[in-house]
C-alpha positions as a Python dict, from the first residue, in 0.01 Angstrom:
ca = {
    (1, 'M'): (0, 0, 0),
    (2, 'K'): (268, -89, -253),
    (3, 'V'): (171, -258, -579),
    (4, 'S'): (393, -423, -836),
    (5, 'F'): (278, -535, -1181),
    (6, 'L'): (439, -753, -1442),
    (7, 'Q'): (418, -708, -1819),
    (8, 'Y'): (568, -1004, -2005),
    (9, 'D'): (553, -1226, -2314),
    (10, 'I'): (333, -1525, -2224),
    (11, 'V'): (442, -1865, -2358),
    (12, 'W'): (153, -1985, -2571),
    (13, 'G'): (-51, -2267, -2416),
    (14, 'D'): (219, -2381, -2172),
    (15, 'T'): (117, -2342, -1809),
    (16, 'A'): (429, -2508, -1669),
    (17, 'A'): (658, -2278, -1867),
    (18, 'N'): (466, -1967, -1762),
    (19, 'V'): (462, -2066, -1396),
    (20, 'R'): (841, -2105, -1408),
    (21, 'R'): (887, -1781, -1600),
    (22, 'V'): (664, -1575, -1372),
    (23, 'G'): (832, -1719, -1065),
    (24, 'E'): (1171, -1616, -1199),
    (25, 'L'): (1055, -1267, -1295),
    (26, 'L'): (876, -1198, -967),
    (27, 'S'): (1185, -1301, -773),
    (28, 'R'): (1339, -980, -913),
    (29, 'A'): (1030, -760, -877),
    (30, 'P'): (1015, -463, -638),
    (31, 'A'): (878, -562, -298),
    (32, 'A'): (502, -510, -279),
    (33, 'D'): (184, -587, -89),
    (34, 'L'): (15, -689, -414),
    (35, 'Y'): (157, -837, -736),
    (36, 'V'): (-56, -831, -1052),
    (37, 'L'): (-24, -1049, -1364),
    (38, 'P'): (-200, -1009, -1703),
    (39, 'E'): (-513, -1177, -1838),
    (40, 'M'): (-479, -1555, -1887),
    (41, 'W'): (-123, -1523, -1761),
    (42, 'S'): (-59, -1899, -1762),
    (43, 'T'): (-166, -1978, -2122),
    (44, 'G'): (-222, -1665, -2325),
    (45, 'F'): (-565, -1551, -2449),
    (46, 'T'): (-677, -1887, -2581),
    (47, 'M'): (-995, -1967, -2774),
    (48, 'Q'): (-921, -2335, -2724),
    (49, 'P'): (-1007, -2380, -2356),
    (50, 'E'): (-1067, -2750, -2410),
    (51, 'L'): (-690, -2775, -2470),
    (52, 'H'): (-554, -2509, -2237),
    (53, 'A'): (-794, -2449, -1948),
    (54, 'E'): (-710, -2596, -1610),
    (55, 'A'): (-933, -2743, -1343),
    (56, 'E'): (-1096, -2509, -1094),
    (57, 'S'): (-795, -2554, -864),
    (58, 'G'): (-515, -2632, -1109),
    (59, 'A'): (-142, -2573, -1131),
    (60, 'A'): (-157, -2197, -1195),
    (61, 'L'): (-388, -2125, -902),
    (62, 'E'): (-187, -2351, -674),
    (63, 'W'): (128, -2161, -769),
    (64, 'M'): (-49, -1832, -685),
    (65, 'K'): (-142, -1971, -341),
    (66, 'D'): (214, -2089, -278),
    (67, 'F'): (360, -1755, -390),
    (68, 'A'): (123, -1555, -169),
    (69, 'A'): (195, -1775, 132),
    (70, 'A'): (572, -1756, 82),
    (71, 'T'): (587, -1378, 32),
    (72, 'G'): (309, -1264, 263),
    (73, 'S'): (171, -1063, -29),
    (74, 'A'): (-139, -1096, -242),
    (75, 'V'): (-119, -1193, -610),
    (76, 'A'): (-381, -1143, -881),
    (77, 'G'): (-435, -1244, -1243),
    (78, 'S'): (-681, -1428, -1467),
    (79, 'I'): (-672, -1793, -1577),
    (80, 'A'): (-869, -2002, -1826),
    (81, 'V'): (-1065, -2238, -1600),
    (82, 'R'): (-1285, -2546, -1647),
    (83, 'D'): (-1562, -2554, -1385),
    (84, 'G'): (-1871, -2775, -1388),
    (85, 'G'): (-1827, -2867, -1753),
    (86, 'K'): (-1804, -2500, -1860),
    (87, 'F'): (-1514, -2266, -1925),
    (88, 'F'): (-1453, -1929, -1759),
    (89, 'N'): (-1203, -1647, -1791),
    (90, 'R'): (-1158, -1628, -1414),
    (91, 'F'): (-973, -1349, -1237),
    (92, 'H'): (-826, -1472, -907),
    (93, 'F'): (-716, -1247, -620),
    (94, 'V'): (-517, -1467, -380),
    (95, 'K'): (-419, -1368, -26),
    (96, 'P'): (-137, -1515, 187),
    (97, 'D'): (-380, -1705, 410),
    (98, 'G'): (-503, -1900, 107),
    (99, 'T'): (-826, -1701, 64),
    (100, 'V'): (-920, -1672, -304),
    (101, 'A'): (-1167, -1417, -440),
    (102, 'S'): (-1270, -1487, -800),
    (103, 'Y'): (-1440, -1282, -1068),
    (104, 'D'): (-1561, -1432, -1396),
    (105, 'K'): (-1521, -1192, -1689),
    (106, 'H'): (-1861, -1040, -1765),
    (107, 'H'): (-1809, -881, -2106),
    (108, 'L'): (-1679, -1156, -2331),
    (109, 'F'): (-1499, -1035, -2643),
    (110, 'T'): (-1740, -1140, -2919),
    (111, 'Y'): (-1506, -1001, -3187),
    (112, 'S'): (-1266, -1286, -3113),
    (113, 'G'): (-1539, -1544, -3042),
    (114, 'E'): (-1473, -1553, -2669),
    (115, 'D'): (-1849, -1577, -2611),
    (116, 'R'): (-1859, -1904, -2806),
    (117, 'H'): (-1604, -2071, -2580),
    (118, 'Y'): (-1653, -1920, -2234),
    (119, 'E'): (-1941, -1847, -1999),
    (120, 'A'): (-1996, -1487, -1891),
    (121, 'G'): (-1990, -1401, -1523),
    (122, 'G'): (-2284, -1214, -1374),
    (123, 'R'): (-2141, -1059, -1056),
    (124, 'R'): (-1928, -756, -988),
    (125, 'V'): (-1662, -845, -730),
    (126, 'T'): (-1483, -618, -485),
    (127, 'V'): (-1194, -748, -273),
    (128, 'E'): (-1056, -579, 36),
    (129, 'W'): (-687, -620, 111),
    (130, 'K'): (-503, -427, 380),
    (131, 'G'): (-782, -169, 395),
    (132, 'V'): (-791, -107, 17),
    (133, 'R'): (-1100, -204, -185),
    (134, 'F'): (-1025, -347, -530),
    (135, 'R'): (-1287, -386, -805),
    (136, 'L'): (-1188, -667, -1041),
    (137, 'A'): (-1222, -634, -1419),
    (138, 'V'): (-1086, -818, -1722),
    (139, 'C'): (-983, -656, -2051),
    (140, 'Y'): (-1303, -588, -2254),
    (141, 'D'): (-1488, -493, -1932),
    (142, 'L'): (-1288, -169, -1946),
    (143, 'R'): (-1496, -44, -2240),
    (144, 'F'): (-1820, -46, -2039),
    (145, 'P'): (-1837, 244, -1790),
    (146, 'S'): (-2165, 139, -1630),
    (147, 'W'): (-2015, -198, -1531),
    (148, 'C'): (-1715, -17, -1382),
    (149, 'R'): (-1928, 246, -1206),
    (150, 'N'): (-1799, 342, -865),
    (151, 'C'): (-2079, 405, -616),
    (152, 'G'): (-1831, 486, -344),
    (153, 'D'): (-1768, 116, -296),
    (154, 'Y'): (-1412, 75, -425),
    (155, 'D'): (-1076, 252, -431),
    (156, 'V'): (-889, 79, -713),
    (157, 'L'): (-1013, -58, -1044),
    (158, 'L'): (-786, -354, -1115),
    (159, 'C'): (-799, -453, -1484),
    (160, 'V'): (-590, -733, -1635),
    (161, 'A'): (-577, -767, -2011),
    (162, 'S'): (-456, -914, -2338),
    (163, 'W'): (-513, -594, -2536),
    (164, 'P'): (-358, -593, -2888),
    (165, 'D'): (-123, -320, -3007),
    (166, 'R'): (-357, -202, -3285),
    (167, 'R'): (-598, -76, -3019),
    (168, 'S'): (-336, 52, -2773),
    (169, 'D'): (-456, 413, -2799),
    (170, 'A'): (-802, 302, -2685),
    (171, 'W'): (-648, 107, -2395),
    (172, 'K'): (-457, 408, -2269),
    (173, 'A'): (-752, 645, -2310),
    (174, 'L'): (-996, 411, -2135),
    (175, 'L'): (-766, 353, -1838),
    (176, 'R'): (-745, 727, -1781),
    (177, 'A'): (-1117, 780, -1838),
    (178, 'R'): (-1218, 513, -1586),
    (179, 'A'): (-987, 671, -1325),
    (180, 'I'): (-1122, 1023, -1376),
    (181, 'E'): (-1492, 939, -1390),
    (182, 'N'): (-1478, 702, -1091),
    (183, 'Q'): (-1238, 907, -876),
    (184, 'C'): (-1026, 600, -820),
    (185, 'Y'): (-688, 455, -888),
    (186, 'V'): (-674, 236, -1199),
    (187, 'L'): (-414, -36, -1242),
    (188, 'G'): (-419, -181, -1594),
    (189, 'V'): (-188, -477, -1652),
    (190, 'N'): (-149, -592, -2013),
    (191, 'R'): (80, -852, -2166),
    (192, 'S'): (361, -792, -2414),
    (193, 'G'): (489, -1013, -2698),
    (194, 'S'): (285, -1217, -2946),
    (195, 'D'): (48, -1511, -2975),
    (196, 'P'): (-82, -1684, -3291),
    (197, 'S'): (-335, -1404, -3351),
    (198, 'C'): (-202, -1074, -3216),
    (199, 'H'): (92, -864, -3109),
    (200, 'Y'): (87, -683, -2774),
    (201, 'T'): (285, -378, -2665),
    (202, 'G'): (170, -392, -2303),
    (203, 'D'): (138, -25, -2205),
    (204, 'S'): (59, -135, -1849),
    (205, 'A'): (-4, 164, -1625),
    (206, 'F'): (-94, 279, -1275),
    (207, 'I'): (-310, 593, -1280),
    (208, 'D'): (-445, 809, -1000),
    (209, 'A'): (-791, 963, -959),
    (210, 'Y'): (-679, 1285, -1131),
    (211, 'G'): (-586, 1089, -1442),
    (212, 'H'): (-212, 1124, -1378),
    (213, 'T'): (11, 830, -1468),
    (214, 'L'): (206, 731, -1157),
    (215, 'A'): (392, 436, -1312),
    (216, 'E'): (400, 258, -1647),
    (217, 'C'): (588, -16, -1831),
    (218, 'P'): (781, 66, -2150),
    (219, 'A'): (588, -31, -2462),
    (220, 'G'): (691, -360, -2620),
    (221, 'Q'): (915, -474, -2336),
    (222, 'E'): (900, -719, -2052),
    (223, 'A'): (905, -495, -1747),
    (224, 'F'): (785, -427, -1396),
    (225, 'G'): (586, -129, -1282),
    (226, 'S'): (532, -27, -924),
    (227, 'G'): (355, 239, -725),
    (228, 'E'): (183, 322, -398),
    (229, 'I'): (-185, 358, -315),
    (230, 'D'): (-246, 651, -81),
    (231, 'L'): (-596, 624, 65),
    (232, 'D'): (-566, 950, 261),
    (233, 'C'): (-487, 1139, -58),
    (234, 'L'): (-775, 969, -239),
    (235, 'A'): (-1023, 1043, 40),
    (236, 'G'): (-912, 1407, 50),
    (237, 'F'): (-968, 1449, -323),
    (238, 'R'): (-1311, 1286, -308),
    (239, 'E'): (-1412, 1508, -17),
    (240, 'S'): (-1290, 1833, -173),
    (241, 'F'): (-1433, 1755, -517),
    (242, 'P'): (-1732, 1523, -449),
    (243, 'V'): (-1812, 1407, -801),
    (244, 'L'): (-1926, 1061, -692),
    (245, 'R'): (-2211, 1210, -488),
    (246, 'D'): (-2367, 1340, -810),
    (247, 'A'): (-2323, 1023, -1015),
    (248, 'D'): (-2620, 827, -1153),
    (249, 'R'): (-2691, 519, -947),
    (250, 'I'): (-2704, 175, -1103),
    (251, 'D'): (-2826, -123, -902),
    (252, 'Y'): (-2694, -449, -1042),
    (253, 'G'): (-2810, -645, -740),
    (254, 'Q'): (-2534, -902, -793),
    (255, 'E'): (-2226, -742, -644),
    (256, 'I'): (-2025, -924, -381),
    (257, 'V'): (-1761, -792, -145),
    (258, 'I'): (-1492, -1020, -7),
    (259, 'G'): (-1294, -903, 292),
}
């Protein structure tokens, strides 16, 4: 499976502008089975959801559905969403047939006050697309290895983020750590540019189960990254070096799998 990911400078609080911009950028992206956008790709990482969040099925999600249908590829990224009078940082994985799998960010970033504006999700979500199992995660989730624990139930940890430049070393180290400890691919897609609070260098990367970087975006630039998921190679590594069989088991009892 081919994946393509986009690191770009999000226009602050302007969904229409970001939809146009992403559409233009993806028209030049390498062909892929899955395209991945950063956290809150349509607004930036806003702590004013009452101003910037969209309805449960708003303009950004509708664009994702249209894009997936037109290209025959899946597209994924998180959006600030208003649902039932509450706000969520909701990660959508959209397939060409219009199927949408959604994960609400579980670990809200208290340092920025995200927990005061958004509701935390309580379910781990795995999505299957073209035979590959993707575990969805958003930004701060990456710091919590038990939440990301692979019990042999996923192949790729897909993490979208708005991770500031001052903690970029942690971002890069955690991406590699999650790949190694979970014997999985990790695709971390971070934004570049600036918002009213932070600057972002991106450092988006695609890492294999050995911890090797297969593809990455140049720091501080708008750029594409692309790579290929090889399930035969992954299965061979897991079989020859069966680390996951010895891992501690954690039962959250709230995981869902969407085919």
